[in-house]
PDB file of C-alpha atoms in Angstrom:
ATOM      1  CA  GLU A 165     -11.668   9.981   2.496  1.00 47.00           C
ATOM      2  CA  SER A 166     -14.395  12.168   0.989  1.00 44.00           C
ATOM      3  CA  ARG A 167     -14.866  15.290  -1.058  1.00 45.00           C
ATOM      4  CA  ARG A 168     -16.171  18.656  -0.012  1.00 44.00           C
ATOM      5  CA  ASP A 169     -16.648  21.305  -2.700  1.00 48.00           C
ATOM      6  CA  ALA A 170     -14.613  19.107  -5.087  1.00 55.00           C
ATOM      7  CA  VAL A 171     -11.586  19.167  -2.752  1.00 70.00           C
ATOM      8  CA  ALA A 172     -10.245  15.787  -1.684  1.00 80.00           C
ATOM      9  CA  GLY A 173      -9.638  15.384   2.023  1.00 89.00           C
ATOM     10  CA  ILE A 174      -9.342  13.020   4.966  1.00 92.00           C
ATOM     11  CA  TYR A 175     -11.691  13.807   7.828  1.00 90.00           C
ATOM     12  CA  VAL A 176     -12.126  12.428  11.342  1.00 89.00           C
ATOM     13  CA  SER A 177     -15.062  12.372  13.713  1.00 86.00           C
ATOM     14  CA  PRO A 178     -14.003  11.590  17.295  1.00 81.00           C
ATOM     15  CA  GLY A 179     -15.988   9.353  19.596  1.00 72.00           C
ATOM     16  CA  ASP A 180     -19.763   9.607  19.561  1.00 71.00           C
ATOM     17  CA  THR A 181     -19.797  13.271  18.601  1.00 75.00           C
ATOM     18  CA  ARG A 182     -20.990  14.693  15.321  1.00 80.00           C
ATOM     19  CA  GLU A 183     -17.957  16.945  15.053  1.00 86.00           C
ATOM     20  CA  VAL A 184     -15.920  16.574  11.871  1.00 88.00           C
ATOM     21  CA  HIS A 185     -12.305  17.703  11.704  1.00 88.00           C
ATOM     22  CA  THR A 186     -10.186  18.093   8.586  1.00 89.00           C
ATOM     23  CA  LEU A 187      -7.009  16.082   9.029  1.00 90.00           C
ATOM     24  CA  VAL A 188      -5.496  16.836   5.622  1.00 91.00           C
ATOM     25  CA  ASN A 189      -6.836  18.067   2.286  1.00 88.00           C
ATOM     26  CA  ALA A 190      -5.666  18.847  -1.220  1.00 85.00           C
ATOM     27  CA  SER A 191      -4.537  22.353  -0.282  1.00 84.00           C
ATOM     28  CA  ARG A 192      -1.847  20.857   1.945  1.00 87.00           C
ATOM     29  CA  ALA A 193       1.744  21.002   0.724  1.00 87.00           C
ATOM     30  CA  GLN A 194       3.318  17.623   0.205  1.00 88.00           C
ATOM     31  CA  PRO A 195       6.187  17.052   2.688  1.00 87.00           C
ATOM     32  CA  GLY A 196       9.553  17.614   1.002  1.00 80.00           C
ATOM     33  CA  SER A 197       7.969  18.621  -2.310  1.00 73.00           C
ATOM     34  CA  LYS A 198       6.630  21.710  -4.035  1.00 69.00           C
ATOM     35  CA  GLY A 199       3.440  19.891  -4.948  1.00 82.00           C
ATOM     36  CA  LYS A 200       0.107  19.571  -3.175  1.00 88.00           C
ATOM     37  CA  LEU A 201      -1.559  16.424  -1.842  1.00 89.00           C
ATOM     38  CA  THR A 202      -4.119  16.493  -4.631  1.00 86.00           C
ATOM     39  CA  CYS A 203      -4.722  12.720  -4.539  1.00 87.00           C
ATOM     40  CA  LEU A 204      -5.601  11.176  -1.174  1.00 89.00           C
ATOM     41  CA  GLN A 205      -6.723   7.592  -0.746  1.00 88.00           C
ATOM     42  CA  ASN A 206      -7.659   4.910   1.782  1.00 89.00           C
ATOM     43  CA  PRO A 207      -6.720   6.150   5.265  1.00 94.00           C
ATOM     44  CA  ALA A 208      -6.022   3.494   7.908  1.00 96.00           C
ATOM     45  CA  ILE A 209      -6.356   4.344  11.596  1.00 94.00           C
ATOM     46  CA  SER A 210      -4.286   2.793  14.374  1.00 93.00           C
ATOM     47  CA  LYS A 211      -5.391   2.299  17.968  1.00 89.00           C
ATOM     48  CA  ALA A 212      -2.249   4.208  18.885  1.00 89.00           C
ATOM     49  CA  GLY A 213      -3.829   7.373  17.467  1.00 91.00           C
ATOM     50  CA  PHE A 214      -2.196   7.545  14.052  1.00 94.00           C
ATOM     51  CA  VAL A 215      -3.817   7.833  10.634  1.00 96.00           C
ATOM     52  CA  ALA A 216      -1.778   6.445   7.725  1.00 97.00           C
ATOM     53  CA  PHE A 217      -2.740   7.324   4.167  1.00 96.00           C
ATOM     54  CA  PHE A 218      -1.564   7.353   0.567  1.00 94.00           C
ATOM     55  CA  GLY A 219      -1.053  10.751  -1.037  1.00 92.00           C
ATOM     56  CA  SER A 220       0.421  12.161  -4.230  1.00 90.00           C
ATOM     57  CA  ASP A 221       0.640  15.339  -6.268  1.00 86.00           C
ATOM     58  CA  CYS A 222      -0.831  13.725  -9.376  1.00 74.00           C
ATOM     59  CA  PRO A 223      -3.042  15.788 -11.672  1.00 61.00           C
ATOM     60  CA  SER A 224      -6.316  14.086 -12.495  1.00 51.00           C
ATOM     61  CA  ALA A 225      -5.037  13.388 -16.012  1.00 42.00           C
ATOM     62  CA  SER A 226      -2.229  11.237 -14.654  1.00 43.00           C
ATOM     63  CA  ARG A 227      -4.424   8.240 -13.981  1.00 46.00           C
ATOM     64  CA  ARG A 228      -4.479   5.590 -16.656  1.00 44.00           C
ATOM     65  CA  GLN A 229      -7.885   6.555 -17.952  1.00 44.00           C
ATOM     66  CA  ASP A 230      -7.146   4.952 -21.321  1.00 49.00           C
ATOM     67  CA  ASP A 231      -6.695   1.516 -19.741  1.00 57.00           C
ATOM     68  CA  ASP A 232      -9.292  -0.884 -21.129  1.00 59.00           C
ATOM     69  CA  GLY A 233      -8.762  -3.324 -18.277  1.00 63.00           C
ATOM     70  CA  THR A 234      -6.646  -5.773 -20.255  1.00 75.00           C
ATOM     71  CA  ARG A 235      -3.198  -4.261 -19.726  1.00 82.00           C
ATOM     72  CA  MET A 236      -1.161  -6.269 -17.243  1.00 89.00           C
ATOM     73  CA  TYR A 237       1.191  -5.312 -14.432  1.00 90.00           C
ATOM     74  CA  ARG A 238       3.101  -8.442 -13.475  1.00 93.00           C
ATOM     75  CA  THR A 239       0.442 -10.989 -12.488  1.00 93.00           C
ATOM     76  CA  ARG A 240      -2.677  -8.776 -12.425  1.00 91.00           C
ATOM     77  CA  PRO A 241      -4.559  -6.444 -14.761  1.00 89.00           C
ATOM     78  CA  ARG A 242      -3.415  -2.900 -14.000  1.00 86.00           C
ATOM     79  CA  ARG A 243      -6.776  -1.806 -12.663  1.00 84.00           C
ATOM     80  CA  GLU A 244      -6.891  -4.761 -10.258  1.00 88.00           C
ATOM     81  CA  HIS A 245      -3.340  -4.507  -8.946  1.00 92.00           C
ATOM     82  CA  ALA A 246      -3.109  -2.909  -5.505  1.00 93.00           C
ATOM     83  CA  LEU A 247      -0.317  -0.510  -6.501  1.00 93.00           C
ATOM     84  CA  HIS A 248      -1.320   3.040  -7.372  1.00 87.00           C
ATOM     85  CA  LEU A 249       0.130   3.197 -10.904  1.00 77.00           C
ATOM     86  CA  TYR A 250       0.519   6.262 -13.068  1.00 67.00           C
ATOM     87  CA  ASP A 251       1.514   6.935 -16.656  1.00 59.00           C
ATOM     88  CA  LYS A 252       4.663   9.019 -16.357  1.00 54.00           C
ATOM     89  CA  THR A 253       5.442   9.278 -20.037  1.00 52.00           C
ATOM     90  CA  SER A 254       2.408  10.370 -22.055  1.00 52.00           C
ATOM     91  CA  GLU A 255       2.271  13.879 -20.582  1.00 53.00           C
ATOM     92  CA  GLY A 256       5.900  14.173 -19.534  1.00 54.00           C
ATOM     93  CA  PHE A 257       5.176  14.639 -15.831  1.00 56.00           C
ATOM     94  CA  THR A 258       6.635  12.969 -12.758  1.00 70.00           C
ATOM     95  CA  VAL A 259       4.362  11.900  -9.929  1.00 80.00           C
ATOM     96  CA  THR A 260       5.564  12.311  -6.356  1.00 86.00           C
ATOM     97  CA  ALA A 261       3.738   9.822  -4.138  1.00 91.00           C
ATOM     98  CA  GLY A 262       4.079   8.580  -0.593  1.00 95.00           C
ATOM     99  CA  ILE A 263       2.686   7.004   2.551  1.00 96.00           C
ATOM    100  CA  TYR A 264       2.182   9.571   5.311  1.00 96.00           C
ATOM    101  CA  LEU A 265       1.184   9.627   8.972  1.00 95.00           C
ATOM    102  CA  ALA A 266      -0.901  12.146  10.885  1.00 93.00           C
ATOM    103  CA  GLN A 267      -1.211  11.815  14.655  1.00 91.00           C
ATOM    104  CA  LEU A 268      -4.541  12.437  16.331  1.00 90.00           C
ATOM    105  CA  PRO A 269      -4.598  14.534  19.530  1.00 88.00           C
ATOM    106  CA  ALA A 270      -4.745  12.743  22.865  1.00 83.00           C
ATOM    107  CA  SER A 271      -8.177  12.114  24.351  1.00 77.00           C
ATOM    108  CA  GLY A 272      -9.777  15.466  25.050  1.00 74.00           C
ATOM    109  CA  GLY A 273      -7.047  17.329  23.204  1.00 83.00           C
ATOM    110  CA  ALA A 274      -7.664  20.031  20.628  1.00 86.00           C
ATOM    111  CA  TYR A 275      -7.453  19.321  16.930  1.00 86.00           C
ATOM    112  CA  PRO A 276      -5.130  21.587  14.929  1.00 86.00           C
ATOM    113  CA  PRO A 277      -6.664  24.105  12.515  1.00 82.00           C
ATOM    114  CA  ALA A 278      -8.097  22.572   9.349  1.00 72.00           C
ATOM    115  CA  GLY A 279      -5.439  20.846   7.311  1.00 71.00           C
ATOM    116  CA  GLU A 280      -2.547  21.776   9.634  1.00 81.00           C
ATOM    117  CA  ALA A 281      -1.935  18.439  11.340  1.00 85.00           C
ATOM    118  CA  SER A 282       1.743  17.523  11.527  1.00 88.00           C
ATOM    119  CA  LEU A 283       2.666  14.906   8.907  1.00 93.00           C
ATOM    120  CA  THR A 284       5.364  12.247   9.091  1.00 94.00           C
ATOM    121  CA  VAL A 285       6.751  10.629   5.957  1.00 95.00           C
ATOM    122  CA  VAL A 286       6.674   6.831   6.195  1.00 97.00           C
ATOM    123  CA  ALA A 287       8.081   6.487   2.670  1.00 97.00           C
ATOM    124  CA  ASP A 288       7.833   8.599  -0.473  1.00 95.00           C
ATOM    125  CA  SER A 289       9.435   9.145  -3.859  1.00 92.00           C
ATOM    126  CA  PHE A 290      12.470  10.714  -2.158  1.00 92.00           C
ATOM    127  CA  SER A 291      13.006   7.886   0.330  1.00 95.00           C
ATOM    128  CA  THR A 292      15.860   5.421  -0.040  1.00 96.00           C
ATOM    129  CA  VAL A 293      14.719   1.808  -0.006  1.00 97.00           C
ATOM    130  CA  PRO A 294      16.065  -0.013   3.081  1.00 96.00           C
ATOM    131  CA  GLY A 295      19.206  -1.948   2.229  1.00 94.00           C
ATOM    132  CA  LYS A 296      19.397  -0.546  -1.305  1.00 96.00           C
ATOM    133  CA  PRO A 297      21.544   2.610  -1.543  1.00 96.00           C
ATOM    134  CA  GLY A 298      20.580   4.760  -4.517  1.00 96.00           C
ATOM    135  CA  VAL A 299      17.211   3.018  -5.010  1.00 97.00           C
ATOM    136  CA  SER A 300      13.989   4.949  -4.393  1.00 95.00           C
ATOM    137  CA  PHE A 301      10.261   4.221  -4.304  1.00 95.00           C
ATOM    138  CA  GLU A 302       8.050   4.766  -7.345  1.00 92.00           C
ATOM    139  CA  ALA A 303       4.588   3.441  -6.396  1.00 93.00           C
ATOM    140  CA  PHE A 304       2.684   2.290  -3.309  1.00 96.00           C
ATOM    141  CA  THR A 305      -0.382   0.405  -2.225  1.00 96.00           C
ATOM    142  CA  SER A 306      -2.703   1.912   0.330  1.00 94.00           C
ATOM    143  CA  PRO A 307      -1.305   1.404   3.847  1.00 97.00           C
ATOM    144  CA  VAL A 308      -2.662  -0.884   6.543  1.00 97.00           C
ATOM    145  CA  ALA A 309      -2.137  -0.225  10.251  1.00 96.00           C
ATOM    146  CA  SER A 310      -2.056  -2.073  13.552  1.00 95.00           C
ATOM    147  CA  GLU A 311      -1.570  -0.619  17.026  1.00 94.00           C
ATOM    148  CA  THR A 312       2.208  -0.778  16.519  1.00 94.00           C
ATOM    149  CA  MET A 313       3.061  -0.525  12.827  1.00 95.00           C
ATOM    150  CA  VAL A 314       2.100   0.419   9.281  1.00 97.00           C
ATOM    151  CA  ALA A 315       2.602  -1.946   6.341  1.00 98.00           C
ATOM    152  CA  PHE A 316       2.371  -1.505   2.569  1.00 98.00           C
ATOM    153  CA  VAL A 317       3.648  -2.822  -0.759  1.00 98.00           C
ATOM    154  CA  GLY A 318       6.018  -0.572  -2.696  1.00 97.00           C
ATOM    155  CA  ALA A 319       7.508  -0.627  -6.187  1.00 96.00           C
ATOM    156  CA  THR A 320      11.090   0.617  -6.445  1.00 96.00           C
ATOM    157  CA  SER A 321      13.293   2.205  -9.083  1.00 95.00           C
ATOM    158  CA  ASP A 322      15.303  -0.997  -9.574  1.00 96.00           C
ATOM    159  CA  GLY A 323      12.192  -2.801 -10.835  1.00 95.00           C
ATOM    160  CA  ALA A 324      11.473  -4.669  -7.608  1.00 97.00           C
ATOM    161  CA  LEU A 325       8.333  -4.928  -5.494  1.00 98.00           C
ATOM    162  CA  GLY A 326       8.435  -5.403  -1.744  1.00 98.00           C
ATOM    163  CA  VAL A 327       6.462  -5.528   1.489  1.00 98.00           C
ATOM    164  CA  TYR A 328       7.574  -2.863   3.984  1.00 98.00           C
ATOM    165  CA  THR A 329       6.776  -2.013   7.597  1.00 97.00           C
ATOM    166  CA  TYR A 330       7.195   1.084   9.734  1.00 97.00           C
ATOM    167  CA  ASP A 331       7.134   1.083  13.557  1.00 96.00           C
ATOM    168  CA  LEU A 332       4.810   3.806  14.814  1.00 94.00           C
ATOM    169  CA  SER A 333       6.882   4.327  17.957  1.00 88.00           C
ATOM    170  CA  THR A 334      10.202   4.752  16.098  1.00 90.00           C
ATOM    171  CA  PRO A 335      10.592   7.523  13.479  1.00 88.00           C
ATOM    172  CA  GLY A 336      12.575   6.415  10.436  1.00 88.00           C
ATOM    173  CA  SER A 337      12.092   2.714  11.196  1.00 93.00           C
ATOM    174  CA  LEU A 338      11.255   1.576   7.673  1.00 97.00           C
ATOM    175  CA  ARG A 339      12.004  -2.135   7.103  1.00 96.00           C
ATOM    176  CA  ARG A 340      11.823  -4.416   4.086  1.00 97.00           C
ATOM    177  CA  ILE A 341      10.394  -7.794   5.145  1.00 96.00           C
ATOM    178  CA  ALA A 342      10.201  -9.412   1.691  1.00 98.00           C
ATOM    179  CA  ASP A 343      10.663  -8.405  -1.929  1.00 98.00           C
ATOM    180  CA  THR A 344      10.914  -9.914  -5.376  1.00 97.00           C
ATOM    181  CA  GLY A 345      14.456 -11.025  -4.622  1.00 95.00           C
ATOM    182  CA  THR A 346      13.500 -12.894  -1.429  1.00 97.00           C
ATOM    183  CA  ALA A 347      13.799 -16.682  -1.476  1.00 96.00           C
ATOM    184  CA  VAL A 348      10.481 -18.466  -1.024  1.00 96.00           C
ATOM    185  CA  PRO A 349      10.444 -20.227   2.383  1.00 94.00           C
ATOM    186  CA  GLY A 350      10.585 -23.997   2.133  1.00 81.00           C
ATOM    187  CA  GLY A 351      13.619 -24.466  -0.036  1.00 72.00           C
ATOM    188  CA  SER A 352      11.894 -24.477  -3.438  1.00 74.00           C
ATOM    189  CA  GLY A 353      14.752 -22.418  -4.867  1.00 76.00           C
ATOM    190  CA  GLY A 354      12.427 -19.749  -6.272  1.00 92.00           C
ATOM    191  CA  THR A 355      11.858 -16.118  -5.334  1.00 96.00           C
ATOM    192  CA  PHE A 356       8.720 -14.025  -4.935  1.00 97.00           C
ATOM    193  CA  SER A 357       7.577 -12.360  -8.164  1.00 97.00           C
ATOM    194  CA  ASP A 358       4.618 -10.130  -7.210  1.00 97.00           C
ATOM    195  CA  PHE A 359       2.628  -8.786  -4.253  1.00 97.00           C
ATOM    196  CA  PRO A 360      -0.664  -7.881  -5.964  1.00 95.00           C
ATOM    197  CA  TYR A 361      -2.749  -7.176  -2.832  1.00 95.00           C
ATOM    198  CA  PRO A 362      -2.237  -4.987   0.255  1.00 95.00           C
ATOM    199  CA  PRO A 363      -0.870  -6.915   3.248  1.00 97.00           C
ATOM    200  CA  SER A 364      -2.648  -7.482   6.557  1.00 97.00           C
ATOM    201  CA  VAL A 365      -1.000  -6.428   9.815  1.00 97.00           C
ATOM    202  CA  ALA A 366      -1.806  -7.152  13.470  1.00 96.00           C
ATOM    203  CA  GLY A 367       0.672  -6.271  16.170  1.00 94.00           C
ATOM    204  CA  THR A 368       4.051  -6.985  14.565  1.00 94.00           C
ATOM    205  CA  THR A 369       2.760  -9.835  12.377  1.00 97.00           C
ATOM    206  CA  VAL A 370       2.308  -9.191   8.652  1.00 98.00           C
ATOM    207  CA  VAL A 371       0.376 -11.592   6.414  1.00 98.00           C
ATOM    208  CA  PHE A 372       0.635 -11.118   2.654  1.00 98.00           C
ATOM    209  CA  TYR A 373      -0.146 -12.831  -0.619  1.00 97.00           C
ATOM    210  CA  ALA A 374       2.876 -13.438  -2.833  1.00 97.00           C
ATOM    211  CA  ALA A 375       3.011 -14.765  -6.367  1.00 96.00           C
ATOM    212  CA  ALA A 376       5.925 -17.151  -6.672  1.00 94.00           C
ATOM    213  CA  GLY A 377       5.221 -19.180  -9.787  1.00 86.00           C
ATOM    214  CA  GLY A 378       2.857 -22.147  -9.813  1.00 84.00           C
ATOM    215  CA  THR A 379       2.188 -23.974  -6.563  1.00 93.00           C
ATOM    216  CA  ALA A 380       4.383 -21.699  -4.410  1.00 95.00           C
ATOM    217  CA  SER A 381       2.010 -18.732  -4.814  1.00 96.00           C
ATOM    218  CA  GLY A 382      -0.052 -18.084  -1.706  1.00 96.00           C
ATOM    219  CA  LEU A 383      -0.161 -16.603   1.785  1.00 97.00           C
ATOM    220  CA  TYR A 384       2.967 -16.002   3.830  1.00 97.00           C
ATOM    221  CA  ALA A 385       3.533 -14.520   7.281  1.00 97.00           C
ATOM    222  CA  HIS A 386       6.363 -12.413   8.687  1.00 97.00           C
ATOM    223  CA  THR A 387       6.542 -12.408  12.470  1.00 95.00           C
ATOM    224  CA  ARG A 388       8.853 -10.553  14.846  1.00 90.00           C
ATOM    225  CA  SER A 389       9.450 -11.603  18.432  1.00 86.00           C
ATOM    226  CA  ASP A 390       9.876  -9.244  21.404  1.00 82.00           C
ATOM    227  CA  ALA A 391      13.613  -9.890  21.074  1.00 84.00           C
ATOM    228  CA  GLY A 392      13.534  -8.620  17.491  1.00 81.00           C
ATOM    229  CA  GLU A 393      13.971 -12.020  15.822  1.00 89.00           C
ATOM    230  CA  SER A 394      12.196 -12.207  12.431  1.00 93.00           C
ATOM    231  CA  THR A 395      10.665 -15.278  10.810  1.00 95.00           C
ATOM    232  CA  LEU A 396       9.186 -15.622   7.316  1.00 97.00           C
ATOM    233  CA  LYS A 397       7.048 -18.694   6.728  1.00 96.00           C
ATOM    234  CA  LYS A 398       4.429 -20.206   4.457  1.00 96.00           C
ATOM    235  CA  LEU A 399       0.799 -20.337   5.595  1.00 97.00           C
ATOM    236  CA  VAL A 400      -1.071 -21.828   2.633  1.00 96.00           C
ATOM    237  CA  THR A 401      -0.258 -22.004  -1.074  1.00 96.00           C
ATOM    238  CA  MET A 402      -1.675 -23.264  -4.335  1.00 95.00           C
ATOM    239  CA  GLY A 403       0.180 -26.532  -3.757  1.00 95.00           C
ATOM    240  CA  ASP A 404      -1.924 -27.368  -0.697  1.00 96.00           C
ATOM    241  CA  THR A 405      -5.334 -29.050  -0.574  1.00 96.00           C
ATOM    242  CA  LEU A 406      -8.441 -28.065   1.354  1.00 96.00           C
ATOM    243  CA  ASN A 407     -10.683 -30.908   2.476  1.00 93.00           C
ATOM    244  CA  GLY A 408      -8.852 -33.095  -0.013  1.00 95.00           C
ATOM    245  CA  GLU A 409      -9.548 -30.759  -2.953  1.00 96.00           C
ATOM    246  CA  SER A 410      -6.976 -28.888  -5.038  1.00 97.00           C
ATOM    247  CA  ILE A 411      -6.912 -25.089  -4.829  1.00 97.00           C
ATOM    248  CA  ALA A 412      -7.712 -23.188  -8.025  1.00 96.00           C
ATOM    249  CA  PHE A 413      -7.481 -19.699  -6.507  1.00 95.00           C
ATOM    250  CA  LEU A 414      -6.831 -18.092  -3.137  1.00 94.00           C
ATOM    251  CA  GLY A 415      -6.513 -14.588  -1.776  1.00 91.00           C
ATOM    252  CA  ALA A 416      -6.853 -12.495   1.367  1.00 89.00           C
ATOM    253  CA  GLY A 417      -7.950  -9.005   2.338  1.00 88.00           C
ATOM    254  CA  ALA A 418      -6.147  -6.155   4.075  1.00 88.00           C
ATOM    255  CA  ALA A 419      -7.696  -6.911   7.489  1.00 89.00           C
ATOM    256  CA  SER A 420      -7.544 -10.676   7.388  1.00 94.00           C
ATOM    257  CA  SER A 421      -5.393 -11.592  10.408  1.00 96.00           C
ATOM    258  CA  ASP A 422      -5.196 -11.047  14.161  1.00 95.00           C
ATOM    259  CA  ALA A 423      -1.553 -12.140  14.650  1.00 95.00           C
ATOM    260  CA  THR A 424      -2.569 -15.707  15.558  1.00 96.00           C
ATOM    261  CA  THR A 425      -4.971 -16.672  12.738  1.00 97.00           C
ATOM    262  CA  ALA A 426      -5.324 -15.590   9.106  1.00 97.00           C
ATOM    263  CA  ALA A 427      -8.515 -15.815   7.070  1.00 97.00           C
ATOM    264  CA  PHE A 428      -8.501 -16.325   3.308  1.00 97.00           C
ATOM    265  CA  TYR A 429     -10.803 -16.968   0.369  1.00 96.00           C
ATOM    266  CA  ALA A 430     -10.264 -20.057  -1.780  1.00 97.00           C
ATOM    267  CA  VAL A 431     -11.805 -21.727  -4.778  1.00 97.00           C
ATOM    268  CA  THR A 432     -11.670 -25.525  -4.920  1.00 96.00           C
ATOM    269  CA  GLN A 433     -14.602 -27.482  -6.306  1.00 94.00           C
ATOM    270  CA  THR A 434     -16.623 -24.898  -4.380  1.00 91.00           C
ATOM    271  CA  ASN A 435     -15.975 -21.390  -3.044  1.00 93.00           C
ATOM    272  CA  GLY A 436     -15.230 -20.847   0.620  1.00 95.00           C
ATOM    273  CA  VAL A 437     -13.614 -18.809   3.393  1.00 96.00           C
ATOM    274  CA  TYR A 438     -11.036 -20.611   5.516  1.00 97.00           C
ATOM    275  CA  THR A 439      -8.660 -19.916   8.393  1.00 97.00           C
ATOM    276  CA  VAL A 440      -5.072 -20.988   9.038  1.00 97.00           C
ATOM    277  CA  LYS A 441      -2.998 -20.706  12.216  1.00 97.00           C
ATOM    278  CA  ILE A 442      -0.027 -18.339  12.016  1.00 96.00           C
TER     279      ILE A 442
END
């Protein structure tokens, strides 16, 4: 993402060339809406030739510029939470946001004219949440992408948060892999309460941090076999120890796994970066 003449845009430069192509910019109409993609953030590129990105029609005034950094959203200060949050009440506007895909041309192929790349909606404010008729999305994190899928955290109109995936090879294949109604693996009896960071995805394996109250908060993995069988399991939580020391904090980034191993940051009596097998 960058700006050219004060117009937000997502640009690509193929291979070792110095050519720059405009994939999408703020003059582009938002799919299914009368608005423009005036806010564009954090594109993620897949080896399969797709670029996933967050976009919305928000005016610049819609950001919470009055936030002093102390206001909370679930378990994190608003400015630190990974969701793109907007104030929908102070100015009486409604923000239409979404996760979108643009496909790059095949090797040696021609790029479309500036800003005219075909866009696919992964999920947006008009999308129905999988398994929840009548429930729509209201906010999103930036997307992450592997060679086969896109993953993101979304907030929904029923007050839930969830981790969602979309298969790049199958249009309309949006799936919910965990949300704030999902039972925490391990039989603790609790449910997830927040997903404050973007997930990490490699292949069809998604690693994410989930708040779950006390010692159950930590890193979890969702895997899917070639036969389509899904498994949700714990990787490491606040109830574990590292080198015999209790964990005071842990977290992971959006590119922290390779489908077999996940890396994470933890604070014990010292600070460190660790790995855990998936």
